[in-house]
Amino acid sequence: METENVRPTWTYFLLPGAIVIAAVLFSGKIQIPGRTAQVGDSQPKTGTIQYTVEDIKDWAKTIKGLDQKAFNTCLDSGKYAERVQQDHQSGETLGMVGERAGTPSFFLNGVLLEPQGAQPYEFFRQAIEQASPPIELVEYSDFQCPFCRLFFNETLPAIKNEYIDTGKITFVYRHFFPIPGHLAAVPSAQAAECAREQGKFWEMHDAIFTEQAK
């Protein structure tokens, strides 16, 4: 899977101030509205998820071969703050604003797949089979989004097995933050980019989605 080499050039701007401030002030335990839902469920039940930057660092310890000291230094520095903001802005440039500013959202060869959200595997299979190669599937996702976690758990494995691992499509992950209240989303995104420095983006991606649910 790819996350960095398939990037168009955009005119970028900073994220809304609330998200930036949240990233800076993210230093203690917080309670975040979470959700448990079935794929395609538009009315999920709400729950609570709590995690901090220190939790993210602990999850990074589960990644084999990751230089923990270098990772922690990178995360603490905010080195990739601008990069994850650029991802967000690229989504807005593609029209993810207002009612369409939701996660997860997917673009297949540059076209927004609708309905948005954590759709079942068959939805993606049909869309991919109808697309003309070369095929690129771009996911805009928020690490704290319960529907993004649902897609990760229930749909992505099948897409990976059938299309990504076989080289039939290129899969690109981009960060998007539609809900300012998801205070852990921005540092989580930065953590994934810090892990990418060591070739461990997808390992960090998987760890964040997996460990927060335990």
mmCIF file of N, CA and C in Angstrom, residues 144-197:
data_model
loop_
_atom_site.group_PDB
_atom_site.id
_atom_site.type_symbol
_atom_site.label_atom_id
_atom_site.label_comp_id
_atom_site.label_asym_id
_atom_site.label_seq_id
_atom_site.Cartn_x
_atom_site.Cartn_y
_atom_site.Cartn_z
ATOM 1 N N GLN A 144 -9.311 8.707 14.631
ATOM 2 C CA GLN A 144 -10.221 8.608 15.770
ATOM 3 C C GLN A 144 -11.673 8.411 15.336
ATOM 4 N N CYS A 145 -11.890 8.361 14.044
ATOM 5 C CA CYS A 145 -13.235 8.175 13.495
ATOM 6 C C CYS A 145 -13.674 6.727 13.657
ATOM 7 N N PRO A 146 -14.796 6.457 14.328
ATOM 8 C CA PRO A 146 -15.232 5.071 14.527
ATOM 9 C C PRO A 146 -15.591 4.373 13.226
ATOM 10 N N PHE A 147 -16.095 5.117 12.246
ATOM 11 C CA PHE A 147 -16.424 4.516 10.962
ATOM 12 C C PHE A 147 -15.160 4.157 10.185
ATOM 13 N N CYS A 148 -14.106 4.960 10.355
ATOM 14 C CA CYS A 148 -12.815 4.635 9.731
ATOM 15 C C CYS A 148 -12.258 3.359 10.337
ATOM 16 N N ARG A 149 -12.412 3.208 11.633
ATOM 17 C CA ARG A 149 -11.963 1.992 12.303
ATOM 18 C C ARG A 149 -12.805 0.799 11.840
ATOM 19 N N LEU A 150 -14.079 1.026 11.598
ATOM 20 C CA LEU A 150 -14.953 -0.035 11.094
ATOM 21 C C LEU A 150 -14.500 -0.487 9.708
ATOM 22 N N PHE A 151 -14.163 0.474 8.850
ATOM 23 C CA PHE A 151 -13.651 0.141 7.523
ATOM 24 C C PHE A 151 -12.351 -0.649 7.645
ATOM 25 N N PHE A 152 -11.476 -0.218 8.532
ATOM 26 C CA PHE A 152 -10.202 -0.898 8.758
ATOM 27 C C PHE A 152 -10.416 -2.347 9.177
ATOM 28 N N ASN A 153 -11.355 -2.569 10.060
ATOM 29 C CA ASN A 153 -11.578 -3.897 10.604
ATOM 30 C C ASN A 153 -12.334 -4.822 9.657
ATOM 31 N N GLU A 154 -13.346 -4.299 8.972
ATOM 32 C CA GLU A 154 -14.282 -5.165 8.280
ATOM 33 C C GLU A 154 -14.181 -5.151 6.756
ATOM 34 N N THR A 155 -13.612 -4.112 6.176
ATOM 35 C CA THR A 155 -13.613 -4.008 4.714
ATOM 36 C C THR A 155 -12.217 -3.989 4.110
ATOM 37 N N LEU A 156 -11.308 -3.233 4.722
ATOM 38 C CA LEU A 156 -9.973 -3.102 4.163
ATOM 39 C C LEU A 156 -9.251 -4.438 3.993
ATOM 40 N N PRO A 157 -9.364 -5.384 4.933
ATOM 41 C CA PRO A 157 -8.646 -6.652 4.741
ATOM 42 C C PRO A 157 -8.997 -7.353 3.424
ATOM 43 N N ALA A 158 -10.265 -7.329 3.057
ATOM 44 C CA ALA A 158 -10.676 -7.978 1.808
ATOM 45 C C ALA A 158 -10.160 -7.218 0.590
ATOM 46 N N ILE A 159 -10.216 -5.888 0.640
ATOM 47 C CA ILE A 159 -9.684 -5.080 -0.459
ATOM 48 C C ILE A 159 -8.189 -5.307 -0.599
ATOM 49 N N LYS A 160 -7.494 -5.366 0.523
ATOM 50 C CA LYS A 160 -6.050 -5.588 0.511
ATOM 51 C C LYS A 160 -5.721 -6.938 -0.116
ATOM 52 N N ASN A 161 -6.437 -7.967 0.297
ATOM 53 C CA ASN A 161 -6.164 -9.317 -0.185
ATOM 54 C C ASN A 161 -6.444 -9.457 -1.675
ATOM 55 N N GLU A 162 -7.546 -8.876 -2.125
ATOM 56 C CA GLU A 162 -7.980 -9.070 -3.513
ATOM 57 C C GLU A 162 -7.337 -8.110 -4.497
ATOM 58 N N TYR A 163 -7.109 -6.861 -4.064
ATOM 59 C CA TYR A 163 -6.704 -5.848 -5.035
ATOM 60 C C TYR A 163 -5.354 -5.186 -4.757
ATOM 61 N N ILE A 164 -5.043 -4.927 -3.482
ATOM 62 C CA ILE A 164 -3.810 -4.201 -3.173
ATOM 63 C C ILE A 164 -2.601 -5.127 -3.255
ATOM 64 N N ASP A 165 -2.665 -6.244 -2.545
ATOM 65 C CA ASP A 165 -1.539 -7.171 -2.514
ATOM 66 C C ASP A 165 -1.263 -7.799 -3.874
ATOM 67 N N THR A 166 -2.277 -7.853 -4.718
ATOM 68 C CA THR A 166 -2.111 -8.436 -6.049
ATOM 69 C C THR A 166 -1.663 -7.409 -7.087
ATOM 70 N N GLY A 167 -1.543 -6.137 -6.654
ATOM 71 C CA GLY A 167 -1.088 -5.103 -7.569
ATOM 72 C C GLY A 167 -2.134 -4.600 -8.535
ATOM 73 N N LYS A 168 -3.400 -4.958 -8.315
ATOM 74 C CA LYS A 168 -4.457 -4.530 -9.226
ATOM 75 C C LYS A 168 -4.827 -3.060 -9.034
ATOM 76 N N ILE A 169 -4.609 -2.545 -7.813
ATOM 77 C CA ILE A 169 -4.876 -1.133 -7.550
ATOM 78 C C ILE A 169 -3.759 -0.551 -6.697
ATOM 79 N N THR A 170 -3.649 0.770 -6.711
ATOM 80 C CA THR A 170 -2.793 1.499 -5.770
ATOM 81 C C THR A 170 -3.704 2.099 -4.708
ATOM 82 N N PHE A 171 -3.368 1.867 -3.466
ATOM 83 C CA PHE A 171 -4.164 2.390 -2.356
ATOM 84 C C PHE A 171 -3.385 3.495 -1.650
ATOM 85 N N VAL A 172 -4.003 4.646 -1.480
ATOM 86 C CA VAL A 172 -3.355 5.807 -0.879
ATOM 87 C C VAL A 172 -4.158 6.268 0.329
ATOM 88 N N TYR A 173 -3.467 6.487 1.433
ATOM 89 C CA TYR A 173 -4.116 6.973 2.658
ATOM 90 C C TYR A 173 -3.775 8.449 2.846
ATOM 91 N N ARG A 174 -4.800 9.269 3.098
ATOM 92 C CA ARG A 174 -4.575 10.674 3.401
ATOM 93 C C ARG A 174 -5.364 11.055 4.652
ATOM 94 N N HIS A 175 -4.806 11.988 5.397
ATOM 95 C CA HIS A 175 -5.381 12.409 6.670
ATOM 96 C C HIS A 175 -6.442 13.486 6.451
ATOM 97 N N PHE A 176 -7.545 13.370 7.200
ATOM 98 C CA PHE A 176 -8.613 14.364 7.110
ATOM 99 C C PHE A 176 -9.259 14.491 8.479
ATOM 100 N N PHE A 177 -9.595 15.730 8.874
ATOM 101 C CA PHE A 177 -10.066 15.989 10.237
ATOM 102 C C PHE A 177 -11.359 16.799 10.229
ATOM 103 N N PRO A 178 -12.491 16.163 9.973
ATOM 104 C CA PRO A 178 -13.749 16.909 9.887
ATOM 105 C C PRO A 178 -14.346 17.286 11.235
ATOM 106 N N ILE A 179 -13.895 16.636 12.318
ATOM 107 C CA ILE A 179 -14.512 16.860 13.628
ATOM 108 C C ILE A 179 -13.468 17.411 14.600
ATOM 109 N N PRO A 180 -13.517 18.721 14.909
ATOM 110 C CA PRO A 180 -12.530 19.310 15.831
ATOM 111 C C PRO A 180 -12.461 18.605 17.182
ATOM 112 N N GLY A 181 -13.572 17.998 17.609
ATOM 113 C CA GLY A 181 -13.592 17.316 18.899
ATOM 114 C C GLY A 181 -12.753 16.054 18.945
ATOM 115 N N HIS A 182 -12.317 15.555 17.799
ATOM 116 C CA HIS A 182 -11.435 14.387 17.780
ATOM 117 C C HIS A 182 -10.003 14.845 18.040
ATOM 118 N N LEU A 183 -9.713 15.145 19.283
ATOM 119 C CA LEU A 183 -8.443 15.768 19.635
ATOM 120 C C LEU A 183 -7.233 14.859 19.412
ATOM 121 N N ALA A 184 -7.447 13.563 19.399
ATOM 122 C CA ALA A 184 -6.328 12.643 19.202
ATOM 123 C C ALA A 184 -6.017 12.400 17.736
ATOM 124 N N ALA A 185 -6.868 12.842 16.842
ATOM 125 C CA ALA A 185 -6.699 12.529 15.424
ATOM 126 C C ALA A 185 -5.434 13.140 14.835
ATOM 127 N N VAL A 186 -5.162 14.401 15.161
ATOM 128 C CA VAL A 186 -4.004 15.087 14.583
ATOM 129 C C VAL A 186 -2.687 14.474 15.063
ATOM 130 N N PRO A 187 -2.468 14.305 16.381
ATOM 131 C CA PRO A 187 -1.225 13.651 16.799
ATOM 132 C C PRO A 187 -1.123 12.215 16.306
ATOM 133 N N SER A 188 -2.240 11.541 16.134
ATOM 134 C CA SER A 188 -2.199 10.190 15.584
ATOM 135 C C SER A 188 -1.687 10.214 14.148
ATOM 136 N N ALA A 189 -2.174 11.174 13.385
ATOM 137 C CA ALA A 189 -1.722 11.318 11.998
ATOM 138 C C ALA A 189 -0.235 11.636 11.947
ATOM 139 N N GLN A 190 0.206 12.526 12.822
ATOM 140 C CA GLN A 190 1.628 12.868 12.862
ATOM 141 C C GLN A 190 2.470 11.650 13.260
ATOM 142 N N ALA A 191 1.932 10.830 14.147
ATOM 143 C CA ALA A 191 2.646 9.618 14.556
ATOM 144 C C ALA A 191 2.833 8.670 13.374
ATOM 145 N N ALA A 192 1.794 8.536 12.563
ATOM 146 C CA ALA A 192 1.895 7.669 11.391
ATOM 147 C C ALA A 192 2.965 8.175 10.436
ATOM 148 N N GLU A 193 3.047 9.498 10.283
ATOM 149 C CA GLU A 193 4.058 10.073 9.392
ATOM 150 C C GLU A 193 5.459 9.929 9.983
ATOM 151 N N CYS A 194 5.581 10.026 11.294
ATOM 152 C CA CYS A 194 6.885 9.788 11.923
ATOM 153 C C CYS A 194 7.316 8.339 11.716
ATOM 154 N N ALA A 195 6.381 7.417 11.811
ATOM 155 C CA ALA A 195 6.698 6.012 11.559
ATOM 156 C C ALA A 195 7.071 5.799 10.092
ATOM 157 N N ARG A 196 6.466 6.547 9.196
ATOM 158 C CA ARG A 196 6.772 6.445 7.775
ATOM 159 C C ARG A 196 8.246 6.721 7.509
ATOM 160 N N GLU A 197 8.846 7.606 8.289
ATOM 161 C CA GLU A 197 10.277 7.886 8.154
ATOM 162 C C GLU A 197 11.103 6.609 8.220
#
